[in-house]
CSV table of N, CA and C in Angstrom, one decimal:
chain,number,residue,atom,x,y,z
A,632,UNK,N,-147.5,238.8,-63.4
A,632,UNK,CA,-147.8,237.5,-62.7
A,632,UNK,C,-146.6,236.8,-62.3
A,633,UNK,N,-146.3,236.1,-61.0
A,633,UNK,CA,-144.8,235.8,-61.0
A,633,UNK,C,-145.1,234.3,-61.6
A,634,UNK,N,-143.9,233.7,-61.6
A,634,UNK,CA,-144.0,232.4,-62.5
A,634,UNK,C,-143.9,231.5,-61.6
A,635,UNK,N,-144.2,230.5,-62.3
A,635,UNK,CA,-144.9,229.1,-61.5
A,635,UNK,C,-143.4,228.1,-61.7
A,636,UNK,N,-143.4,227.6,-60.3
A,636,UNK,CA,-142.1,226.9,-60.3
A,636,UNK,C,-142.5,225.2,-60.3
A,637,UNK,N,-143.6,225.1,-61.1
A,637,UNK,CA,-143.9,223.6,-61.4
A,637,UNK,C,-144.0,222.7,-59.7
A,638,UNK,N,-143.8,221.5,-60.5
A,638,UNK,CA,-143.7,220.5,-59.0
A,638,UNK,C,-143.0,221.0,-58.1
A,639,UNK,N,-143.7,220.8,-56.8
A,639,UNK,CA,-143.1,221.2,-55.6
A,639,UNK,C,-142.2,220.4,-54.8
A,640,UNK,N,-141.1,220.6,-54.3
A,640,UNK,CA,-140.3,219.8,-54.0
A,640,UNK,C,-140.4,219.2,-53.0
A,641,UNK,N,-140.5,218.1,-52.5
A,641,UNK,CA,-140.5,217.6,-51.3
A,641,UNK,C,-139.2,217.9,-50.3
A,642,UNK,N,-139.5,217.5,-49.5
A,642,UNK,CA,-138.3,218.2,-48.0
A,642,UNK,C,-138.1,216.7,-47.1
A,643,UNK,N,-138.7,215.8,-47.4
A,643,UNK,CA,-137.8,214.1,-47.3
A,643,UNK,C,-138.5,213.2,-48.2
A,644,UNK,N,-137.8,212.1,-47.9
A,644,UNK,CA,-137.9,211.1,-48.9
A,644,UNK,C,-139.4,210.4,-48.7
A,645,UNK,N,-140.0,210.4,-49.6
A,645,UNK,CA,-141.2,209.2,-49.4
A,645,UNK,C,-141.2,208.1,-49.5
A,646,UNK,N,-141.9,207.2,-48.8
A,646,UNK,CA,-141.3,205.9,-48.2
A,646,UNK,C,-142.0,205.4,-49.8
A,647,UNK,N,-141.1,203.7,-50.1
A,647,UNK,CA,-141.5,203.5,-51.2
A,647,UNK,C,-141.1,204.8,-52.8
A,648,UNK,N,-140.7,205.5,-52.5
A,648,UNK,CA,-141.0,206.3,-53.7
A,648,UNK,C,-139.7,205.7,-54.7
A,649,UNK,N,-139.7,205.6,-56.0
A,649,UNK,CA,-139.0,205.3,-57.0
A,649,UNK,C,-138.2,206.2,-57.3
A,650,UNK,N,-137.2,206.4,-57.2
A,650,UNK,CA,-136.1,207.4,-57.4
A,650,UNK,C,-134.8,206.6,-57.8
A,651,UNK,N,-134.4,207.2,-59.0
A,651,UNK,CA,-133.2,206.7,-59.3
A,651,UNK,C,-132.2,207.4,-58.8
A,652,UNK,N,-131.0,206.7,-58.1
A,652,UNK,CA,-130.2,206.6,-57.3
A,652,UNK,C,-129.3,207.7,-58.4
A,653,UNK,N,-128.7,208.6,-57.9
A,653,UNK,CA,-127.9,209.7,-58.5
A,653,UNK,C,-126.7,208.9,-58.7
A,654,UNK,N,-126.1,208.3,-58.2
A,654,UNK,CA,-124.9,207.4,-58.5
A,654,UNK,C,-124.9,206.0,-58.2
A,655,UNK,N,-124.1,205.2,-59.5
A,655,UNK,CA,-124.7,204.0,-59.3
A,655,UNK,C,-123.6,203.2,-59.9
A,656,UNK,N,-122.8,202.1,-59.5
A,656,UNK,CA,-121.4,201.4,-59.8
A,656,UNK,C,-122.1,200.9,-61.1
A,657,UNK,N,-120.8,200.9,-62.3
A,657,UNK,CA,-120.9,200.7,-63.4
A,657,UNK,C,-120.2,199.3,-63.7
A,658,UNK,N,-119.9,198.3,-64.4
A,658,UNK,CA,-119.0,197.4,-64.7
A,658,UNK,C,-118.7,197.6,-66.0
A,659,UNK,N,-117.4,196.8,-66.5
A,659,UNK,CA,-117.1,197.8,-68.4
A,659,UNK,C,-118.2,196.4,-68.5
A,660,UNK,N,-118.7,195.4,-68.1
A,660,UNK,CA,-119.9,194.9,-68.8
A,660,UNK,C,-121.1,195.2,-69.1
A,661,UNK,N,-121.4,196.3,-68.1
A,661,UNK,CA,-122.6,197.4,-68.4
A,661,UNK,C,-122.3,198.3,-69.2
A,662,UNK,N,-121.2,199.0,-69.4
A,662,UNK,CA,-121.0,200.1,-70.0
A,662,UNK,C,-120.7,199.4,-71.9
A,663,UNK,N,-120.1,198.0,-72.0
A,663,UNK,CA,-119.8,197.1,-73.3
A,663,UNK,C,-121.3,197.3,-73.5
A,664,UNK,N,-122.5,196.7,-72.8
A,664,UNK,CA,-123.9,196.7,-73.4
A,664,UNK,C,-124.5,198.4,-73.7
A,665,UNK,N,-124.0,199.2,-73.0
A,665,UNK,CA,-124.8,200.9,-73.5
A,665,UNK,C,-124.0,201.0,-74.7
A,666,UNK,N,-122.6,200.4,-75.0
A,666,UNK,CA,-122.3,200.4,-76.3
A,666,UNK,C,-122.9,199.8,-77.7
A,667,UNK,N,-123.2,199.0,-77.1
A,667,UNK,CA,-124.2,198.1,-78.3
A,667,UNK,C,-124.8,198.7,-78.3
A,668,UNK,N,-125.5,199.5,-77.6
A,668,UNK,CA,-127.1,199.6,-78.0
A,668,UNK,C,-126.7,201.3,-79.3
A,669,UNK,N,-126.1,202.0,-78.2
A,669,UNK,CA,-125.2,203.2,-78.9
A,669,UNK,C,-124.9,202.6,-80.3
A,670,UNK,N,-124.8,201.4,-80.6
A,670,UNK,CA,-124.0,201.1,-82.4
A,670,UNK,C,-125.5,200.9,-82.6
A,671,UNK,N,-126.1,200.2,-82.3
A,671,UNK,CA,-127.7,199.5,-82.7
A,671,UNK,C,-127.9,201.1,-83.2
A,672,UNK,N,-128.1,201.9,-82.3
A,672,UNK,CA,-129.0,203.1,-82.8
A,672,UNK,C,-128.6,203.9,-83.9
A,673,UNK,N,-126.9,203.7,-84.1
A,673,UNK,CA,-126.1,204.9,-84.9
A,673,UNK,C,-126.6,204.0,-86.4
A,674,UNK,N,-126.3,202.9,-86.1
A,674,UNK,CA,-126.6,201.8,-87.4
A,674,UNK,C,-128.1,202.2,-87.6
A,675,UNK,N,-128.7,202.1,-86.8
A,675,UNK,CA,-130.5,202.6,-87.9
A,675,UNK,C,-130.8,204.2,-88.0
A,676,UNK,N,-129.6,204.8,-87.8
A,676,UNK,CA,-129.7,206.4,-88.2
A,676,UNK,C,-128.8,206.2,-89.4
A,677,UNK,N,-127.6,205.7,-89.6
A,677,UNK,CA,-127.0,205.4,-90.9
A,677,UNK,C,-127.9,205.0,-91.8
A,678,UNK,N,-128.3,203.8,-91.6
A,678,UNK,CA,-129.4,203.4,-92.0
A,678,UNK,C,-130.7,204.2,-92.9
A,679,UNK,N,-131.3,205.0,-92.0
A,679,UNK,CA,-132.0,206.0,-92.4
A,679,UNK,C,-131.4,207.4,-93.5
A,680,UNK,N,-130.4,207.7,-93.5
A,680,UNK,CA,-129.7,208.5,-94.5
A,680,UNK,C,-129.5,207.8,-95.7
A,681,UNK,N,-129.0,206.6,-95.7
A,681,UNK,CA,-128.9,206.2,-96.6
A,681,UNK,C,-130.2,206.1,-97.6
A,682,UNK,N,-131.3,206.0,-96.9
A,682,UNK,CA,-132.4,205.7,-97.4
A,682,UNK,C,-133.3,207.1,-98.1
A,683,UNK,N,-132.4,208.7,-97.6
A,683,UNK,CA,-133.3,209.5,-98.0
A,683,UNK,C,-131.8,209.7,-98.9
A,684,UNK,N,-130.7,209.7,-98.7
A,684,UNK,CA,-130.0,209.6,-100.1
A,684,UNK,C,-130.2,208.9,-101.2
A,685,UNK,N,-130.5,207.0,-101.2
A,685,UNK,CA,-131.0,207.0,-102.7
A,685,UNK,C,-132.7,207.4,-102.9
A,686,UNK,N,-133.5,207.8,-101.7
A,686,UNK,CA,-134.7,208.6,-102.5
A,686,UNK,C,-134.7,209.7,-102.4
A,687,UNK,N,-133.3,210.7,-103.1
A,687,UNK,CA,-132.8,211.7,-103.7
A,687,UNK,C,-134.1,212.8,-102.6
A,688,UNK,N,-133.9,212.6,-101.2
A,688,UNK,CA,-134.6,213.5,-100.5
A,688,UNK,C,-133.6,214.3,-99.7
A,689,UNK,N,-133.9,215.5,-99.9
A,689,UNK,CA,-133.0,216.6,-99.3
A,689,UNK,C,-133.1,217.0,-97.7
A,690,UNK,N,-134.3,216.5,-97.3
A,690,UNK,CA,-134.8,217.0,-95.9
A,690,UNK,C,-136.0,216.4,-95.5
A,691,UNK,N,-136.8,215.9,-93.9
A,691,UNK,CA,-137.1,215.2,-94.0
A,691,UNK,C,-138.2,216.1,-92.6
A,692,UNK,N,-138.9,216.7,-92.3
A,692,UNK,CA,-139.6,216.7,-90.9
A,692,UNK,C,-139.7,216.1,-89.6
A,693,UNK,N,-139.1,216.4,-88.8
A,693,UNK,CA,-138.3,214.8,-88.2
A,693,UNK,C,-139.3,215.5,-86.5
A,694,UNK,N,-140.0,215.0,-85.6
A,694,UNK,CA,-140.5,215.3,-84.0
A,694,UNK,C,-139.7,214.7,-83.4
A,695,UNK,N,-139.4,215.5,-82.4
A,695,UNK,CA,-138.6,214.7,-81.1
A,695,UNK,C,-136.9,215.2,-81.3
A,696,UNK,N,-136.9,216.8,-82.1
A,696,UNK,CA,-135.6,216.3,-82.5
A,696,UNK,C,-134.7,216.8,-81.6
A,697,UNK,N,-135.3,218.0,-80.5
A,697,UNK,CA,-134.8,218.6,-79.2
A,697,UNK,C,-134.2,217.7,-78.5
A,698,UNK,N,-135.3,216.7,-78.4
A,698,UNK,CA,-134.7,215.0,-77.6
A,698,UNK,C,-133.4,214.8,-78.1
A,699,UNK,N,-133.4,214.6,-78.9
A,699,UNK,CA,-132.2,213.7,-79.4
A,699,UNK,C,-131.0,214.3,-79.0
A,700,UNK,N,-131.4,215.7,-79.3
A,700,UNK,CA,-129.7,216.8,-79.0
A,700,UNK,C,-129.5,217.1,-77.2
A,701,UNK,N,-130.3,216.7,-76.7
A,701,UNK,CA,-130.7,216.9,-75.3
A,701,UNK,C,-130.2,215.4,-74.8
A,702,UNK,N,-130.2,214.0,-75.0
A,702,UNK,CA,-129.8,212.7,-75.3
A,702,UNK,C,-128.4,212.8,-75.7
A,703,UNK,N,-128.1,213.5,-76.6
A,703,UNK,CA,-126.4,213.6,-77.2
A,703,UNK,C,-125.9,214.5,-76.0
A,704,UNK,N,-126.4,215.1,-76.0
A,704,UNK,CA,-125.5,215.9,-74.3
A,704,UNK,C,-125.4,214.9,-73.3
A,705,UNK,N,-126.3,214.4,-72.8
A,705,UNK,CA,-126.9,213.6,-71.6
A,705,UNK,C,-125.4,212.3,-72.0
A,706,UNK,N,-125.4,211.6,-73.4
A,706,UNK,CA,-124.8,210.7,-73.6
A,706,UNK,C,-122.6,211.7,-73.1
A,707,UNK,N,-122.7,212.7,-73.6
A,707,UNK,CA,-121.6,213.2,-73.6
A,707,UNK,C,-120.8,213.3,-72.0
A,708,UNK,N,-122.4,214.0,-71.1
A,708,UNK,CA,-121.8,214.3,-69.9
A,708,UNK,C,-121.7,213.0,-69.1
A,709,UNK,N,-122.5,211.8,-69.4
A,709,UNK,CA,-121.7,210.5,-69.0
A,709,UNK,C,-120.3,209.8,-69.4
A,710,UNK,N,-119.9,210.2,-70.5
A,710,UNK,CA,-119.0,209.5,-70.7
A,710,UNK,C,-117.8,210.6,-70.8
A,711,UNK,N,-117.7,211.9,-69.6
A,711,UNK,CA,-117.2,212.7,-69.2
A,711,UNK,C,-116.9,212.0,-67.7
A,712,UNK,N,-118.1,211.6,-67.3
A,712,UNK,CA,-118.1,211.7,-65.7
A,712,UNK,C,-117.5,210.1,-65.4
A,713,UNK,N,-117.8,209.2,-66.7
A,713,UNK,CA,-117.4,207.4,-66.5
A,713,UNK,C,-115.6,208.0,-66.5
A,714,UNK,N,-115.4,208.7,-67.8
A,714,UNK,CA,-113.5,209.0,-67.6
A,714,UNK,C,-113.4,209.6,-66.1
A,715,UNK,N,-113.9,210.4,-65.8
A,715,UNK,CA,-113.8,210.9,-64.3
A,715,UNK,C,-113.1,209.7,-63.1
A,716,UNK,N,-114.2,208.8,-63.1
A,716,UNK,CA,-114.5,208.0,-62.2
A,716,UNK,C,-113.8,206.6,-62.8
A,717,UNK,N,-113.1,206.6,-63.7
A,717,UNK,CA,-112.0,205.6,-63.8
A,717,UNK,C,-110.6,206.1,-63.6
A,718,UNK,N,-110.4,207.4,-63.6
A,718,UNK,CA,-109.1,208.3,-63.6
A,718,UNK,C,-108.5,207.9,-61.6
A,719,UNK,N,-110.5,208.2,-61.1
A,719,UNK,CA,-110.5,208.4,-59.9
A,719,UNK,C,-110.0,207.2,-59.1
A,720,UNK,N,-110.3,206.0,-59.8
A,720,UNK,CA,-110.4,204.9,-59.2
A,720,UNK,C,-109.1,204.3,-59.7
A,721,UNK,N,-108.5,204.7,-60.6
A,721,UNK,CA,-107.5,204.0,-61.3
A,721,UNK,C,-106.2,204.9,-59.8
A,722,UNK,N,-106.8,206.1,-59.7
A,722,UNK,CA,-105.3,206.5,-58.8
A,722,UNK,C,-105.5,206.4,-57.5
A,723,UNK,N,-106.5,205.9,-57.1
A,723,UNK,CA,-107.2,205.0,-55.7
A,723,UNK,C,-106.5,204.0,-55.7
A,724,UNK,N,-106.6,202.8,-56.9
A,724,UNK,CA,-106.1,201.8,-56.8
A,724,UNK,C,-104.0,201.5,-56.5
A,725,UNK,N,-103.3,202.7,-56.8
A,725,UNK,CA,-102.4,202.9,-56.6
A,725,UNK,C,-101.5,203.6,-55.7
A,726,UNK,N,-102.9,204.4,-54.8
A,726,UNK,CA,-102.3,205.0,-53.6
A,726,UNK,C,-101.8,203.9,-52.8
């Protein structure tokens, strides 16, 4: 049976349709707030170990954990592409 290639792609844009914009200007005051939030989350995962270390728990059944390592990539290949695009702009600004 050949395999099914899911949603079908459209061939233009539909009017109204919600699409986030593949590129989009950053300011370091947007990028200072994805940092907070980045410490908010590391602090309630710290948080959480700490809590199965003093209830002497070794392992824990955890859903969603694909996500998360799928999120750490996602988090990685942005702050690959923000160095990119300051490198870029930084030798723009000096031509």
């Amino acid at each position: 049976m050949a395999k099914k290639n899911g949603k079908p792609k459209t061939s233009k844009v539909e009017e109204g349709a919600d699409r986030v914009r593949r590129k989009e200007p950053y300011s370091s005051e947007r990028i200072t707030r994805v940092v907070d939030r980045l410490r908010e989350q590391a602090g309630r995962l710290s948080s959480l170990v700490r809590s199965m270390e003093e209830g002497d728990l070794d392992d824990v059944v955890v859903d969603g954990h694909a996500m998360l390592l799928r999120g750490l990539n996602q988090i990685d290949n942005f702050a690959d592409n923000t160095a990119r695009a300051v490198r870029e702009a930084r030798t723009a600004k000096f031509e």
